[in-house]
CSV table of C-alpha atoms (C1' of nucleotides) in Angstrom, one decimal:
chain,number,residue,atom,x,y,z
A,155,MET,CA,-105.4,-56.0,98.6
A,156,ALA,CA,-108.4,-54.3,99.9
A,157,ARG,CA,-110.9,-52.2,98.0
A,158,SER,CA,-111.5,-48.6,99.1
A,159,SER,CA,-114.8,-46.7,99.3
A,160,ARG,CA,-115.6,-44.3,96.6
A,161,LEU,CA,-114.9,-41.3,98.8
A,162,ALA,CA,-111.5,-42.8,99.8
A,163,VAL,CA,-110.7,-43.3,96.2
A,164,ALA,CA,-111.3,-39.7,95.3
A,165,GLU,CA,-109.3,-38.6,98.3
A,166,LYS,CA,-106.4,-40.8,97.4
A,167,ARG,CA,-106.4,-39.4,93.9
A,168,GLU,CA,-106.2,-35.9,95.2
A,169,ALA,CA,-103.5,-36.9,97.6
A,170,VAL,CA,-101.5,-38.4,94.8
A,171,LEU,CA,-101.9,-35.3,92.8
A,172,ASP,CA,-100.8,-33.0,95.6
A,173,ILE,CA,-97.8,-35.1,96.4
A,174,ALA,CA,-96.8,-35.3,92.7
A,175,ALA,CA,-97.1,-31.6,92.4
A,176,ARG,CA,-94.8,-31.1,95.3
A,177,LEU,CA,-92.2,-33.8,94.4
A,178,PHE,CA,-92.1,-32.8,90.7
A,179,ARG,CA,-91.5,-29.2,91.7
A,180,GLU,CA,-88.8,-30.2,94.1
A,181,ARG,CA,-86.8,-32.6,92.0
A,182,GLY,CA,-88.3,-32.6,88.5
A,183,VAL,CA,-90.5,-35.2,86.8
A,184,GLU,CA,-87.8,-37.5,85.6
A,185,ALA,CA,-86.1,-37.7,88.9
A,186,VAL,CA,-89.2,-38.9,90.7
A,187,SER,CA,-90.5,-42.4,90.1
A,188,VAL,CA,-94.2,-43.3,90.0
A,189,ALA,CA,-93.5,-45.8,92.8
A,190,GLU,CA,-92.2,-43.0,95.0
A,191,VAL,CA,-95.2,-40.8,94.4
A,192,MET,CA,-97.5,-43.6,95.3
A,193,ALA,CA,-95.5,-44.6,98.3
A,194,ALA,CA,-95.6,-41.0,99.6
A,195,ALA,CA,-99.4,-41.2,99.3
A,196,GLY,CA,-99.4,-44.4,101.3
A,197,LEU,CA,-100.0,-46.7,98.3
A,198,THR,CA,-98.0,-49.1,96.2
A,199,HIS,CA,-97.2,-48.5,92.6
A,200,GLY,CA,-99.6,-51.1,91.3
A,201,GLY,CA,-102.8,-49.0,91.5
A,202,PHE,CA,-101.3,-46.0,89.7
A,203,TYR,CA,-102.7,-46.8,86.3
A,204,GLY,CA,-106.1,-47.0,87.7
A,205,HIS,CA,-105.9,-43.4,88.5
A,206,PHE,CA,-103.8,-41.9,85.7
A,207,GLY,CA,-103.2,-42.9,82.1
A,208,SER,CA,-99.4,-42.4,82.3
A,209,LYS,CA,-96.7,-40.7,84.3
A,210,GLU,CA,-96.8,-37.9,81.7
A,211,ALA,CA,-100.6,-37.4,82.3
A,212,LEU,CA,-99.9,-37.2,86.0
A,213,ALA,CA,-97.3,-34.6,85.4
A,214,ALA,CA,-99.6,-32.5,83.3
A,215,GLU,CA,-102.3,-32.6,86.0
A,216,ALA,CA,-99.8,-31.9,88.7
A,217,CYS,CA,-98.6,-28.9,86.7
A,218,THR,CA,-102.2,-27.5,86.3
A,219,ARG,CA,-102.8,-28.0,90.0
A,220,ALA,CA,-99.6,-26.3,91.0
A,221,PHE,CA,-100.4,-23.3,88.9
A,222,GLY,CA,-103.9,-23.2,90.2
A,223,ARG,CA,-102.9,-23.2,93.8
A,224,ASN,CA,-100.4,-20.5,93.1
A,225,GLU,CA,-102.8,-18.2,91.3
A,226,ALA,CA,-105.3,-18.7,94.2
A,227,ARG,CA,-102.6,-17.6,96.7
A,228,TRP,CA,-101.8,-14.5,94.6
A,229,THR,CA,-105.4,-13.6,94.5
A,230,ALA,CA,-105.7,-14.0,98.3
A,231,LEU,CA,-102.6,-11.9,98.8
A,232,ALA,CA,-104.0,-9.2,96.6
A,233,GLU,CA,-107.1,-9.0,98.7
A,234,ASP,CA,-105.3,-9.0,102.0
A,235,TYR,CA,-102.9,-6.2,100.8
A,236,ALA,CA,-105.2,-4.4,98.3
A,237,ASP,CA,-103.5,-1.1,98.8
A,238,GLU,CA,-100.0,-2.3,98.1
A,239,GLY,CA,-100.4,-3.4,94.5
A,240,LEU,CA,-97.5,-5.6,93.5
A,241,ALA,CA,-95.5,-4.9,96.6
A,242,ALA,CA,-96.9,-7.7,98.7
A,243,LEU,CA,-96.5,-10.2,95.9
A,244,LEU,CA,-93.0,-9.2,95.3
A,245,ARG,CA,-92.1,-9.5,98.9
A,246,SER,CA,-93.4,-13.0,99.0
A,247,TYR,CA,-92.3,-14.2,95.6
A,248,LEU,CA,-88.8,-12.8,95.8
A,249,GLY,CA,-88.1,-13.8,99.4
A,250,PRO,CA,-85.7,-16.5,100.4
A,251,GLU,CA,-88.5,-18.6,101.7
A,252,HIS,CA,-90.0,-19.0,98.3
A,253,ARG,CA,-86.6,-19.7,96.8
A,254,ASP,CA,-85.8,-22.4,99.3
A,255,ALA,CA,-89.2,-24.2,99.2
A,256,PRO,CA,-89.8,-25.0,95.5
A,257,GLY,CA,-92.1,-27.9,96.4
A,258,ALA,CA,-94.7,-25.5,97.7
A,259,GLY,CA,-93.8,-22.6,95.4
A,260,CYS,CA,-94.7,-21.2,92.0
A,261,ALA,CA,-95.0,-23.7,89.2
A,262,ALA,CA,-93.5,-21.4,86.6
A,263,PRO,CA,-89.9,-21.8,87.5
A,264,SER,CA,-90.2,-25.4,88.5
A,265,PHE,CA,-92.0,-26.8,85.5
A,266,ALA,CA,-90.3,-24.6,82.9
A,267,ALA,CA,-87.8,-27.2,81.8
A,268,GLU,CA,-90.3,-30.0,81.7
A,269,ALA,CA,-92.7,-28.0,79.6
A,270,ALA,CA,-90.0,-26.7,77.2
A,271,ARG,CA,-89.0,-30.2,76.5
A,272,ASP,CA,-92.4,-31.6,76.2
A,273,ALA,CA,-93.9,-32.5,72.8
A,274,PRO,CA,-95.3,-29.6,70.8
A,275,GLU,CA,-98.9,-30.5,71.7
A,276,GLY,CA,-97.9,-32.2,75.0
A,277,GLY,CA,-100.0,-32.0,78.1
A,278,ILE,CA,-97.4,-30.4,80.3
A,279,ARG,CA,-96.7,-27.7,77.7
A,280,ARG,CA,-100.4,-26.9,77.4
A,281,ALA,CA,-100.9,-26.8,81.2
A,282,TYR,CA,-97.9,-24.5,81.4
A,283,ALA,CA,-99.2,-22.1,78.8
A,284,ALA,CA,-102.6,-21.9,80.5
A,285,GLY,CA,-100.9,-21.4,83.9
A,286,ILE,CA,-98.8,-18.6,82.6
A,287,ARG,CA,-101.8,-16.9,81.1
A,288,GLY,CA,-103.4,-17.0,84.5
A,289,LEU,CA,-100.5,-15.5,86.3
A,290,ALA,CA,-100.0,-12.8,83.7
A,291,GLY,CA,-103.6,-11.8,84.1
A,292,ALA,CA,-103.3,-11.8,87.9
A,293,ILE,CA,-100.3,-9.5,87.7
A,294,GLU,CA,-102.0,-7.2,85.3
A,295,ARG,CA,-104.9,-6.8,87.7
A,296,LEU,CA,-102.5,-6.0,90.5
A,297,LEU,CA,-100.8,-3.1,88.7
A,298,PRO,CA,-101.9,0.2,89.9
A,299,SER,CA,-104.3,2.1,87.8
A,300,SER,CA,-101.6,4.8,87.4
A,301,VAL,CA,-100.0,2.5,84.9
A,302,ARG,CA,-102.2,3.2,82.0
A,303,ARG,CA,-100.2,2.5,79.0
A,304,ARG,CA,-98.3,-0.7,78.4
A,305,ARG,CA,-100.1,-2.3,81.3
A,306,ARG,CA,-99.9,-5.7,79.7
A,307,GLN,CA,-96.3,-5.3,78.8
A,308,ARG,CA,-95.5,-4.2,82.3
A,309,ALA,CA,-97.2,-7.3,83.7
A,310,LEU,CA,-95.3,-9.6,81.3
A,311,LEU,CA,-92.0,-7.9,82.3
A,312,ALA,CA,-92.8,-8.3,85.9
A,313,LEU,CA,-93.7,-12.0,85.5
A,314,SER,CA,-90.6,-12.7,83.5
A,315,ALA,CA,-88.3,-11.0,85.9
A,316,MET,CA,-89.9,-12.8,88.9
A,317,VAL,CA,-89.7,-16.2,87.3
A,318,GLY,CA,-86.2,-15.5,86.0
A,319,ALA,CA,-85.0,-14.2,89.4
A,320,VAL,CA,-86.3,-17.2,91.3
A,321,SER,CA,-84.9,-19.6,88.7
A,322,ILE,CA,-81.4,-18.1,88.9
A,323,ALA,CA,-81.5,-17.6,92.6
A,324,ARG,CA,-82.3,-21.3,93.1
A,325,ALA,CA,-79.6,-22.4,90.6
A,326,ALA,CA,-77.0,-20.2,92.2
A,327,GLY,CA,-78.1,-20.9,95.7
A,328,GLY,CA,-75.1,-20.9,98.1
A,329,ASP,CA,-73.5,-18.0,96.2
A,330,GLY,CA,-73.9,-14.5,97.4
A,331,ILE,CA,-75.4,-13.4,94.1
A,332,SER,CA,-78.5,-15.4,94.8
A,333,ASP,CA,-79.8,-13.0,97.5
A,334,GLU,CA,-78.5,-10.1,95.5
A,335,ILE,CA,-80.7,-10.9,92.6
A,336,LEU,CA,-83.8,-11.4,94.6
A,337,GLN,CA,-83.2,-8.1,96.3
A,338,ALA,CA,-82.4,-6.2,93.2
A,339,VAL,CA,-85.4,-7.4,91.2
A,340,ARG,CA,-87.7,-6.6,94.1
A,341,GLU,CA,-86.5,-3.1,94.3
A,342,GLU,CA,-86.5,-2.4,90.6
A,343,LEU,CA,-90.0,-3.8,90.1
A,344,ALA,CA,-91.4,-2.0,93.1
A,345,GLY,CA,-89.8,1.3,92.1
B,185,MET,CA,-59.8,-50.3,70.1
B,186,ALA,CA,-56.9,-48.3,68.7
B,187,ARG,CA,-55.1,-45.7,70.7
B,188,SER,CA,-55.2,-42.0,69.5
B,189,SER,CA,-52.5,-39.5,69.3
B,190,ARG,CA,-52.2,-36.9,72.0
B,191,LEU,CA,-53.5,-34.2,69.8
B,192,ALA,CA,-56.4,-36.4,68.7
B,193,VAL,CA,-57.2,-37.2,72.3
B,194,ALA,CA,-57.4,-33.5,73.2
B,195,GLU,CA,-59.5,-32.8,70.2
B,196,LYS,CA,-61.9,-35.6,71.0
B,197,ARG,CA,-62.3,-34.3,74.5
B,198,GLU,CA,-63.2,-30.9,73.2
B,199,ALA,CA,-65.6,-32.4,70.8
B,200,VAL,CA,-67.3,-34.4,73.5
B,201,LEU,CA,-67.6,-31.3,75.6
B,202,ASP,CA,-69.1,-29.2,72.8
B,203,ILE,CA,-71.6,-31.9,72.0
B,204,ALA,CA,-72.5,-32.4,75.6
B,205,ALA,CA,-73.0,-28.7,76.0
B,206,ARG,CA,-75.4,-28.8,73.1
B,207,LEU,CA,-77.3,-31.9,74.0
B,208,PHE,CA,-77.6,-31.0,77.6
B,209,ARG,CA,-79.1,-27.6,76.8
B,210,GLU,CA,-81.5,-29.1,74.3
B,211,ARG,CA,-82.8,-32.0,76.3
B,212,GLY,CA,-81.4,-31.8,79.9
B,213,VAL,CA,-78.7,-33.8,81.5
B,214,GLU,CA,-80.9,-36.7,82.6
B,215,ALA,CA,-82.5,-37.2,79.2
B,216,VAL,CA,-79.1,-37.6,77.5
B,217,SER,CA,-77.1,-40.7,78.0
B,218,VAL,CA,-73.3,-40.9,78.2
B,219,ALA,CA,-73.4,-43.3,75.3
B,220,GLU,CA,-75.3,-40.9,73.1
B,221,VAL,CA,-72.8,-38.1,73.8
B,222,MET,CA,-69.9,-40.3,72.9
B,223,ALA,CA,-71.6,-41.7,69.8
B,224,ALA,CA,-72.3,-38.1,68.6
B,225,ALA,CA,-68.6,-37.5,69.0
B,226,GLY,CA,-67.8,-40.6,66.9
B,227,LEU,CA,-66.8,-42.7,69.9
B,228,THR,CA,-68.3,-45.6,71.9
B,229,HIS,CA,-69.3,-45.3,75.5
B,230,GLY,CA,-66.3,-47.3,76.9
B,231,GLY,CA,-63.7,-44.6,76.7
B,232,PHE,CA,-65.8,-42.0,78.5
B,233,TYR,CA,-64.3,-42.5,81.9
B,234,GLY,CA,-60.9,-42.0,80.6
B,235,HIS,CA,-61.9,-38.4,79.8
B,236,PHE,CA,-64.3,-37.5,82.6
B,237,GLY,CA,-64.7,-38.7,86.2
B,238,SER,CA,-68.5,-39.0,85.9
B,239,LYS,CA,-71.5,-37.9,83.9
B,240,GLU,CA,-72.0,-35.2,86.6
B,241,ALA,CA,-68.4,-33.9,86.0
B,242,LEU,CA,-69.1,-33.7,82.3
B,243,ALA,CA,-72.3,-31.8,83.0
B,244,ALA,CA,-70.4,-29.3,85.1
B,245,GLU,CA,-67.7,-28.7,82.5
B,246,ALA,CA,-70.3,-28.5,79.8
B,247,CYS,CA,-72.2,-25.9,81.8
B,248,THR,CA,-69.0,-23.8,82.2
B,249,ARG,CA,-68.3,-24.1,78.5
B,250,ALA,CA,-71.8,-23.0,77.5
B,251,PHE,CA,-71.7,-20.0,79.8
B,252,GLY,CA,-68.2,-19.1,78.5
B,253,ARG,CA,-69.2,-19.2,74.8
B,254,ASN,CA,-72.3,-17.2,75.6
B,255,GLU,CA,-70.4,-14.4,77.4
B,256,ALA,CA,-68.0,-14.3,74.5
B,257,ARG,CA,-70.8,-13.8,72.1
B,258,TRP,CA,-72.2,-11.0,74.2
B,259,THR,CA,-68.9,-9.3,74.3
B,260,ALA,CA,-68.6,-9.6,70.6
B,261,LEU,CA,-72.1,-8.2,70.1
B,262,ALA,CA,-71.3,-5.3,72.4
B,263,GLU,CA,-68.3,-4.4,70.3
B,264,ASP,CA,-70.1,-4.7,67.0
B,265,TYR,CA,-73.0,-2.5,68.2
B,266,ALA,CA,-71.2,-0.4,70.7
B,267,ASP,CA,-73.6,2.6,70.3
B,268,GLU,CA,-76.7,0.6,70.9
B,269,GLY,CA,-76.1,-0.4,74.5
B,270,LEU,CA,-78.4,-3.3,75.5
B,271,ALA,CA,-80.6,-3.0,72.4
B,272,ALA,CA,-78.6,-5.4,70.2
B,273,LEU,CA,-78.4,-8.0,72.9
B,274,LEU,CA,-82.1,-7.7,73.6
B,275,ARG,CA,-82.9,-8.2,69.9
B,276,SER,CA,-80.8,-11.3,69.8
B,277,TYR,CA,-81.6,-12.8,73.2
B,278,LEU,CA,-85.3,-12.2,73.0
B,279,GLY,CA,-85.8,-13.2,69.4
B,280,PRO,CA,-87.6,-16.3,68.3
B,281,GLU,CA,-84.4,-17.8,66.9
B,282,HIS,CA,-82.8,-17.9,70.3
B,283,ARG,CA,-86.0,-19.3,71.9
B,284,ASP,CA,-86.1,-22.1,69.2
B,285,ALA,CA,-82.5,-23.1,69.4
B,286,PRO,CA,-81.7,-23.9,73.0
B,287,GLY,CA,-78.8,-26.1,72.0
B,288,ALA,CA,-76.8,-23.2,70.8
B,289,GLY,CA,-78.3,-20.6,73.2
B,290,CYS,CA,-77.7,-19.1,76.6
B,291,ALA,CA,-76.9,-21.6,79.3
B,292,ALA,CA,-78.8,-19.7,82.0
B,293,PRO,CA,-82.3,-20.9,81.1
B,294,SER,CA,-81.1,-24.3,80.0
B,295,PHE,CA,-79.1,-25.3,83.0
B,296,ALA,CA,-81.2,-23.6,85.7
B,297,ALA,CA,-83.2,-26.7,86.6
B,298,GLU,CA,-80.1,-28.9,86.7
B,299,ALA,CA,-78.2,-26.4,88.9
B,300,ALA,CA,-81.1,-25.8,91.2
B,301,ARG,CA,-81.3,-29.5,91.9
B,302,ASP,CA,-77.6,-30.1,92.2
B,303,ALA,CA,-76.0,-30.7,95.6
B,304,PRO,CA,-75.3,-27.6,97.7
B,305,GLU,CA,-71.6,-27.8,96.7
B,306,GLY,CA,-72.1,-29.5,93.4
B,307,GLY,CA,-70.2,-28.8,90.3
B,308,ILE,CA,-73.1,-27.7,88.2
B,309,ARG,CA,-74.3,-25.3,90.8
B,310,ARG,CA,-70.9,-23.8,91.1
B,311,ALA,CA,-70.4,-23.5,87.4
B,312,TYR,CA,-73.8,-21.9,87.1
B,313,ALA,CA,-73.2,-19.3,89.8
B,314,ALA,CA,-69.9,-18.4,88.1
B,315,GLY,CA,-71.6,-18.1,84.8
B,316,ILE,CA,-74.3,-15.9,86.1
B,317,ARG,CA,-71.7,-13.6,87.7
B,318,GLY,CA,-70.1,-13.3,84.3
B,319,LEU,CA,-73.3,-12.5,82.5
B,320,ALA,CA,-74.4,-10.0,85.1
B,321,GLY,CA,-71.1,-8.2,84.8
B,322,ALA,CA,-71.4,-8.1,81.0
B,323,ILE,CA,-74.8,-6.5,81.2
B,324,GLU,CA,-73.6,-4.0,83.7
B,325,ARG,CA,-70.9,-3.0,81.2
B,326,LEU,CA,-73.5,-2.6,78.5
B,327,LEU,CA,-75.8,-0.2,80.4
B,328,PRO,CA,-75.4,3.3,79.2
B,329,SER,CA,-73.5,5.6,81.4
B,330,SER,CA,-76.6,7.7,81.9
B,331,VAL,CA,-77.7,5.0,84.3
B,332,ARG,CA,-75.7,6.1,87.2
B,333,ARG,CA,-77.6,4.9,90.2
B,334,ARG,CA,-78.7,1.3,90.6
B,335,ARG,CA,-76.6,0.3,87.7
B,336,ARG,CA,-76.0,-3.1,89.3
B,337,GLN,CA,-79.7,-3.6,90.2
B,338,ARG,CA,-80.7,-2.6,86.7
B,339,ALA,CA,-78.4,-5.2,85.3
B,340,LEU,CA,-79.7,-7.9,87.5
B,341,LEU,CA,-83.3,-7.0,86.6
B,342,ALA,CA,-82.5,-7.1,82.9
B,343,LEU,CA,-80.7,-10.5,83.3
B,344,SER,CA,-83.6,-12.0,85.3
B,345,ALA,CA,-86.2,-10.7,82.9
B,346,MET,CA,-84.3,-12.0,79.9
B,347,VAL,CA,-83.7,-15.5,81.4
B,348,GLY,CA,-87.3,-15.6,82.7
B,349,ALA,CA,-88.7,-14.5,79.4
B,350,VAL,CA,-86.8,-17.1,77.4
B,351,SER,CA,-87.7,-19.8,79.9
B,352,ILE,CA,-91.4,-19.1,79.8
B,353,ALA,CA,-91.4,-18.5,76.0
B,354,ARG,CA,-89.8,-21.9,75.5
B,355,ALA,CA,-92.1,-23.6,77.9
B,356,ALA,CA,-95.2,-22.0,76.4
B,357,GLY,CA,-94.0,-22.4,72.9
B,358,GLY,CA,-96.9,-23.0,70.5
B,359,ASP,CA,-99.1,-20.7,72.5
B,360,GLY,CA,-99.4,-17.1,71.3
B,361,ILE,CA,-98.3,-15.8,74.7
B,362,SER,CA,-94.8,-17.0,73.9
B,363,ASP,CA,-94.1,-14.4,71.3
B,364,GLU,CA,-96.0,-11.8,73.3
B,365,ILE,CA,-93.7,-12.2,76.2
B,366,LEU,CA,-90.5,-11.9,74.2
B,367,GLN,CA,-91.8,-8.8,72.5
B,368,ALA,CA,-93.0,-7.2,75.8
B,369,VAL,CA,-89.8,-7.8,77.7
B,370,ARG,CA,-87.8,-6.4,74.8
B,371,GLU,CA,-89.8,-3.2,74.6
B,372,GLU,CA,-89.9,-2.7,78.4
B,373,LEU,CA,-86.2,-3.3,78.9
B,374,ALA,CA,-85.2,-1.1,76.0
B,375,GLY,CA,-87.5,1.7,77.0
C,138,DG,C1',-37.0,-50.8,66.3
C,139,DG,C1',-38.6,-52.8,70.6
C,140,DA,C1',-40.9,-52.1,75.0
C,141,DT,C1',-44.3,-49.9,77.4
C,142,DA,C1',-48.2,-47.1,78.2
C,143,DT,C1',-52.8,-46.0,77.1
C,144,DA,C1',-57.0,-44.7,74.3
C,145,DT,C1',-60.8,-46.9,72.9
C,146,DA,C1',-64.0,-50.8,71.7
C,147,DT,C1',-66.7,-54.7,73.3
C,148,DG,C1',-69.3,-56.4,76.6
C,149,DA,C1',-70.8,-57.3,81.4
C,150,DT,C1',-73.0,-55.8,85.6
C,151,DC,C1',-76.2,-53.8,88.6
C,152,DA,C1',-79.7,-50.9,89.4
C,153,DC,C1',-83.9,-48.4,88.4
C,154,DC,C1',-88.2,-47.7,86.4
C,155,DA,C1',-92.6,-47.4,83.5
C,156,DT,C1',-96.0,-50.3,82.5
C,157,DC,C1',-98.8,-54.5,82.6
C,158,DA,C1',-100.9,-59.0,84.6
C,159,DT,C1',-103.0,-61.2,88.2
C,160,DG,C1',-105.5,-62.2,92.4
C,161,DG,C1',-107.6,-61.2,96.7
C,162,DA,C1',-110.6,-58.7,99.5
C,163,DA,C1',-113.8,-55.4,100.6
C,164,DT,C1',-117.6,-52.5,98.9
C,165,DA,C1',-121.7,-51.6,96.3
C,166,DA,C1',-125.9,-53.4,94.2
C,167,DG,C1',-130.0,-56.1,94.3
D,227,DC,C1',-127.3,-61.7,102.4
D,228,DT,C1',-125.6,-62.8,98.1
D,229,DT,C1',-123.1,-61.5,94.1
D,230,DA,C1',-120.7,-58.8,91.1
D,231,DT,C1',-117.6,-55.1,90.8
D,232,DT,C1',-113.3,-52.9,91.4
D,233,DC,C1',-109.4,-50.9,94.2
D,234,DC,C1',-105.1,-52.1,95.1
D,235,DA,C1',-100.9,-55.1,96.4
D,236,DT,C1',-97.7,-58.4,94.7
D,237,DG,C1',-94.9,-59.4,91.3
D,238,DA,C1',-93.4,-59.9,86.5
D,239,DT,C1',-91.3,-57.7,82.2
D,240,DG,C1',-88.6,-55.3,79.2
D,241,DG,C1',-85.9,-51.6,78.5
D,242,DT,C1',-82.4,-48.2,79.7
D,243,DG,C1',-78.4,-46.4,81.5
D,244,DA,C1',-74.2,-45.4,84.5
D,245,DT,C1',-70.1,-47.5,85.5
D,246,DC,C1',-66.5,-51.0,85.4
D,247,DA,C1',-63.5,-54.9,83.3
D,248,DT,C1',-60.8,-56.4,79.8
D,249,DA,C1',-58.5,-56.9,75.4
D,250,DT,C1',-56.2,-54.8,71.7
D,251,DA,C1',-53.9,-51.9,68.7
D,252,DT,C1',-51.3,-48.1,68.4
D,253,DA,C1',-48.7,-44.0,69.9
D,254,DT,C1',-44.9,-42.7,72.6
D,255,DC,C1',-40.5,-43.4,74.8
D,256,DC,C1',-35.8,-45.1,75.0
DNA sequence: GGATATATATGATCACCATCATGGAATAAG
DNA sequence: CTTATTCCATGATGGTGATCATATATATCC
């Protein structure tokens, strides 16, 4: 109907991306329609292809954004609790709040299925791999300097266990084992 | 068109379940149509609702089946390599063959997204939780008796790391970090 | 062997969705 | 202030898919 100003256009695009990043993490890319994303941003579906080349392209960008926001939070957490090493991150990542709020949580568990089923050179897969590299590096930096050898391996173990624990805890939510897993992984990785 | 004998009916149902368990693990429940599952079993889509109440019910049964077959394989592996403890399982689970063949692989990474997004009392979620309990118990039994304390926690850490590593390795497949993660988690859990 | 029950094929239905086409209206440019 | 640009809303379009209805041929039962 009406044309928007340049600033408004850029803002809308950002809003669409943020909303897509949330909805895709909550319910998966396939279960969310383009029209729904646009509606949640206060638009109709028609203008979508002016902003993004395809739904797949949106998903790839949303994946990158979700990873980016996550890594930023990890870094902030590391600065706020510099003396704790991994502990602060483990508390936050393996807490029930994170398990129960996938829309605002880490992209690694949420986009894993989408990325795994993406094409070999697909955008989501690429975004995912880049995001994982970022998170792995962030954990490596958080490991105490007392961990000399196998620092990288330790970081990858921690990342895998964190992502796996949250994935399983979400999938088994409602069963007592969900909390048990979060707790166990937290204690084992901290110790 | 033609009616099948009782035995044939039971066999077809089993075949449909096995095929569904494979296709759902490979491509996710949403991406596989009922008609495709039936066609792969040599049937047409019409008879489906004579066997299963809904696609969702099929998915729940397929999930249970996939977990069951998996646990059986773990048990067999444990008997064949009784002296190795976890090592044999780690070799198999964290190998590239398992990463690259989700259709025949562990249900835990493949059904995680479906279960997490299932209803609070949904069938897939329930099947998933039961499956996880089974796998956790199997790992616990595999841990060497030298691990006295925190045996349960250790098992849950190992399970989480295994599932997380395969999930990430699949999602980042094509990037070098995929192999790196499998290798790192294997070494860390074994050591 | 005839009658009945039922598994399955064909085909319809209804809904959803990604993507494209068009037009109007406001904004940017001159 | 005029004019051209372009953002976006309305509305196809074409495809897909879950589920249901019906017909038919065959297995099971008596």
